[in-house]
mmCIF file of C-alpha atoms in Angstrom:
data_model
loop_
_atom_site.group_PDB
_atom_site.id
_atom_site.type_symbol
_atom_site.label_atom_id
_atom_site.label_comp_id
_atom_site.label_asym_id
_atom_site.label_seq_id
_atom_site.Cartn_x
_atom_site.Cartn_y
_atom_site.Cartn_z
ATOM 1 C CA ASP Y 363 -28.525 10.661 -23.915
ATOM 2 C CA LYS Y 364 -26.143 10.736 -21.008
ATOM 3 C CA LYS Y 365 -26.974 12.774 -17.978
ATOM 4 C CA ALA Y 366 -24.285 14.964 -16.461
ATOM 5 C CA GLY Y 367 -22.300 13.048 -13.875
ATOM 6 C CA SER Y 368 -23.338 9.639 -15.181
ATOM 7 C CA ASP Y 369 -19.943 8.908 -16.773
ATOM 8 C CA SER Y 370 -18.874 6.863 -13.751
ATOM 9 C CA LYS Y 371 -21.901 4.558 -14.014
ATOM 10 C CA LYS Y 372 -22.076 1.623 -16.392
ATOM 11 C CA SER Y 373 -24.710 1.654 -19.101
ATOM 12 C CA SER Y 374 -27.426 -0.960 -18.742
ATOM 13 C CA ASP Y 375 -25.944 -3.153 -21.488
ATOM 14 C CA GLN Y 376 -22.475 -3.348 -19.898
ATOM 15 C CA VAL Y 377 -21.614 -6.207 -17.581
ATOM 16 C CA ASP Y 378 -20.757 -5.286 -14.006
ATOM 17 C CA ILE Y 379 -17.425 -7.101 -13.874
ATOM 18 C CA LEU Y 380 -17.084 -6.908 -10.091
ATOM 19 C CA GLN Y 381 -20.519 -8.456 -9.515
ATOM 20 C CA GLU Y 382 -19.722 -11.120 -12.098
ATOM 21 C CA VAL Y 383 -16.429 -11.952 -10.344
ATOM 22 C CA LYS Y 384 -18.144 -12.105 -6.947
ATOM 23 C CA GLN Y 385 -20.806 -14.443 -8.318
ATOM 24 C CA LEU Y 386 -18.257 -16.729 -9.986
ATOM 25 C CA LEU Y 387 -16.208 -16.942 -6.787
ATOM 26 C CA LYS Y 388 -19.369 -17.648 -4.784
ATOM 27 C CA GLU Y 389 -20.074 -20.524 -7.190
ATOM 28 C CA GLY Y 390 -16.602 -21.934 -6.537
ATOM 29 C CA ALA Y 391 -14.556 -20.532 -9.418
ATOM 30 C CA ASN Y 392 -10.782 -20.836 -9.000
ATOM 31 C CA ALA Y 393 -9.158 -17.378 -8.948
ATOM 32 C CA ASN Y 394 -5.756 -18.949 -9.640
ATOM 33 C CA LEU Y 395 -6.597 -20.413 -13.051
ATOM 34 C CA ARG Y 396 -4.600 -19.361 -16.114
ATOM 35 C CA ASN Y 397 -5.633 -18.655 -19.681
ATOM 36 C CA LYS Y 398 -3.986 -20.408 -22.639
ATOM 37 C CA GLU Y 399 -1.219 -17.770 -22.753
ATOM 38 C CA GLY Y 400 -0.406 -18.450 -19.097
ATOM 39 C CA TYR Y 401 -1.813 -15.293 -17.490
ATOM 40 C CA THR Y 402 -3.539 -15.654 -14.127
ATOM 41 C CA VAL Y 403 -6.967 -14.171 -13.466
ATOM 42 C CA LEU Y 404 -5.325 -11.484 -11.314
ATOM 43 C CA GLN Y 405 -2.861 -10.573 -14.066
ATOM 44 C CA LEU Y 406 -5.678 -10.362 -16.612
ATOM 45 C CA ALA Y 407 -7.711 -8.107 -14.313
ATOM 46 C CA ILE Y 408 -4.681 -5.797 -14.056
ATOM 47 C CA ARG Y 409 -3.893 -5.856 -17.786
ATOM 48 C CA ASN Y 410 -7.547 -5.110 -18.614
ATOM 49 C CA ARG Y 411 -7.726 -2.324 -16.001
ATOM 50 C CA HIS Y 412 -10.369 -3.965 -13.799
ATOM 51 C CA ASN Y 413 -8.876 -2.575 -10.587
ATOM 52 C CA GLU Y 414 -12.274 -2.791 -8.889
ATOM 53 C CA CYS Y 415 -11.930 -6.604 -8.887
ATOM 54 C CA LEU Y 416 -8.463 -6.907 -7.361
ATOM 55 C CA ASP Y 417 -9.356 -6.857 -3.650
ATOM 56 C CA THR Y 418 -12.153 -9.378 -4.244
ATOM 57 C CA LEU Y 419 -9.885 -11.723 -6.219
ATOM 58 C CA ILE Y 420 -7.194 -11.532 -3.534
ATOM 59 C CA LYS Y 421 -9.342 -11.686 -0.399
ATOM 60 C CA ASP Y 422 -12.337 -13.780 -1.460
ATOM 61 C CA GLY Y 423 -10.696 -15.742 -4.281
ATOM 62 C CA LYS Y 424 -7.328 -16.221 -2.573
ATOM 63 C CA ALA Y 425 -5.578 -15.176 -5.793
ATOM 64 C CA LYS Y 426 -1.834 -15.638 -5.374
ATOM 65 C CA LEU Y 427 0.117 -12.425 -5.836
ATOM 66 C CA ASP Y 428 3.382 -14.228 -6.563
ATOM 67 C CA SER Y 429 2.109 -16.528 -9.342
ATOM 68 C CA ARG Y 430 4.266 -16.227 -12.435
ATOM 69 C CA GLY Y 431 2.749 -15.642 -15.856
ATOM 70 C CA PRO Y 432 4.409 -15.376 -19.254
ATOM 71 C CA ARG Y 433 8.090 -14.423 -18.978
ATOM 72 C CA GLY Y 434 7.846 -15.124 -15.251
ATOM 73 C CA ASN Y 435 6.110 -11.850 -14.454
ATOM 74 C CA THR Y 436 4.048 -11.574 -11.281
ATOM 75 C CA ALA Y 437 0.953 -9.394 -10.981
ATOM 76 C CA LEU Y 438 3.216 -6.649 -9.589
ATOM 77 C CA HIS Y 439 5.427 -6.788 -12.694
ATOM 78 C CA GLU Y 440 2.271 -6.462 -14.804
ATOM 79 C CA CYS Y 441 1.321 -3.296 -12.900
ATOM 80 C CA CYS Y 442 4.680 -1.725 -13.690
ATOM 81 C CA LEU Y 443 4.463 -2.673 -17.365
ATOM 82 C CA LEU Y 444 1.349 -0.462 -17.532
ATOM 83 C CA GLY Y 445 3.256 2.646 -16.436
ATOM 84 C CA TYR Y 446 0.894 5.249 -15.000
ATOM 85 C CA ASP Y 447 -2.099 2.932 -15.458
ATOM 86 C CA GLY Y 448 -0.373 0.532 -13.061
ATOM 87 C CA ILE Y 449 -0.339 2.939 -10.117
ATOM 88 C CA GLU Y 450 -3.706 2.014 -8.570
ATOM 89 C CA PRO Y 451 -3.354 -1.756 -8.965
ATOM 90 C CA LEU Y 452 0.201 -1.584 -7.573
ATOM 91 C CA LYS Y 453 -1.097 0.166 -4.437
ATOM 92 C CA ILE Y 454 -3.729 -2.552 -4.002
ATOM 93 C CA LEU Y 455 -1.235 -5.396 -4.431
ATOM 94 C CA LEU Y 456 1.299 -3.866 -2.041
ATOM 95 C CA LYS Y 457 -1.442 -3.336 0.550
ATOM 96 C CA ASN Y 458 -2.283 -7.033 0.217
ATOM 97 C CA GLY Y 459 1.256 -8.330 0.704
ATOM 98 C CA GLY Y 460 2.932 -7.938 -2.683
ATOM 99 C CA ASP Y 461 6.738 -7.927 -2.632
ATOM 100 C CA VAL Y 462 8.716 -5.663 -4.970
ATOM 101 C CA SER Y 463 11.783 -7.919 -4.742
ATOM 102 C CA TRP Y 464 10.101 -10.749 -6.701
ATOM 103 C CA THR Y 465 11.940 -11.486 -9.947
ATOM 104 C CA ASN Y 466 10.816 -12.604 -13.403
ATOM 105 C CA ASP Y 467 12.562 -14.942 -15.877
ATOM 106 C CA ARG Y 468 15.043 -12.175 -16.754
ATOM 107 C CA LYS Y 469 15.897 -11.811 -13.042
ATOM 108 C CA GLU Y 470 14.253 -8.360 -13.060
ATOM 109 C CA THR Y 471 12.642 -7.278 -9.817
ATOM 110 C CA VAL Y 472 9.386 -5.359 -9.784
ATOM 111 C CA ILE Y 473 11.506 -2.269 -9.096
ATOM 112 C CA ASP Y 474 13.629 -2.951 -12.210
ATOM 113 C CA VAL Y 475 10.502 -3.113 -14.377
ATOM 114 C CA ALA Y 476 9.193 0.133 -12.843
ATOM 115 C CA VAL Y 477 12.499 1.881 -13.595
ATOM 116 C CA LYS Y 478 12.333 0.700 -17.231
ATOM 117 C CA ALA Y 479 8.749 1.999 -17.455
ATOM 118 C CA ASN Y 480 10.160 5.447 -16.611
ATOM 119 C CA CYS Y 481 7.273 6.168 -14.256
ATOM 120 C CA PRO Y 482 8.432 8.074 -11.158
ATOM 121 C CA ASP Y 483 5.010 7.636 -9.522
ATOM 122 C CA LEU Y 484 5.445 3.845 -9.466
ATOM 123 C CA MET Y 485 8.826 4.288 -7.781
ATOM 124 C CA GLN Y 486 7.335 6.721 -5.260
ATOM 125 C CA ILE Y 487 4.607 4.237 -4.308
ATOM 126 C CA MET Y 488 7.182 1.491 -3.756
ATOM 127 C CA ALA Y 489 9.440 3.805 -1.737
ATOM 128 C CA SER Y 490 6.524 4.956 0.426
ATOM 129 C CA HIS Y 491 5.392 1.375 0.972
ATOM 130 C CA HIS Y 492 8.897 0.261 1.942
ATOM 131 C CA GLY Y 493 9.275 3.246 4.281
ATOM 132 C CA GLN Y 494 5.956 2.448 5.949
ATOM 133 C CA GLN Y 495 7.046 -1.181 6.426
ATOM 134 C CA LEU Y 496 10.214 0.005 8.192
ATOM 135 C CA ILE Y 497 8.226 2.352 10.424
ATOM 136 C CA ASP Y 498 5.712 -0.390 11.289
ATOM 137 C CA ARG Y 499 8.545 -2.799 12.130
ATOM 138 C CA GLN Y 500 10.243 -0.245 14.392
ATOM 139 C CA MET Y 501 6.954 0.625 16.108
ATOM 140 C CA LYS Y 502 6.346 -3.059 16.854
ATOM 141 C CA ILE Y 503 9.846 -3.391 18.329
ATOM 142 C CA TYR Y 504 9.298 -0.235 20.386
ATOM 143 C CA ASN Y 505 5.856 -1.346 21.588
ATOM 144 C CA ASP Y 506 7.120 -4.822 22.476
ATOM 145 C CA HIS Y 507 10.040 -3.293 24.379
ATOM 146 C CA SER Y 508 7.879 -0.720 26.197
ATOM 147 C CA ARG Y 509 5.617 -3.501 27.504
ATOM 148 C CA THR Y 510 8.606 -4.900 29.359
ATOM 149 C CA THR Y 511 8.948 -3.440 32.835
ATOM 150 C CA ILE Y 512 11.745 -3.790 35.340
ATOM 151 C CA VAL Y 513 10.826 -5.689 38.498
ATOM 152 C CA ASP Y 514 13.507 -6.227 41.166
ATOM 153 C CA GLY Y 515 16.204 -5.318 38.653
ATOM 154 C CA HIS Y 516 14.978 -7.842 36.061
ATOM 155 C CA HIS Y 517 12.977 -7.326 32.899
ATOM 156 C CA SER Y 518 9.527 -8.851 32.996
ATOM 157 C CA SER Y 519 6.517 -8.820 30.706
#
């Protein structure tokens, strides 16, 4: 019997993937290993919808976002291949430094793959991320400039 509201909790016989990943990393596991097909651990976590593990793999495991798997796809390409299921992992990867201009073996950028997936939400996330990057860059320029004061007719820091 399931109690109401217990759907989000794992049953006692299911493995807690995040805890397992944390333990393996603590024991020295390499988060940049590949399986026999050539997928990285990060790509497999995305393909198997284990979004809860992504931050841990990236931050604690130093998983490389730009590693190429089969057909040269990066983890970001893999997100876009999932369509709507790729929205959450894409947000996580962009937050951690992912670059939508990376290309695969077909010279397709992450944006190209998102367009082919026909998922406007993926495009919106990338547009918002790019817009935020531009704003952050301009704010840094503004803040750096505003710290400069004029003393005796000369700019000084």
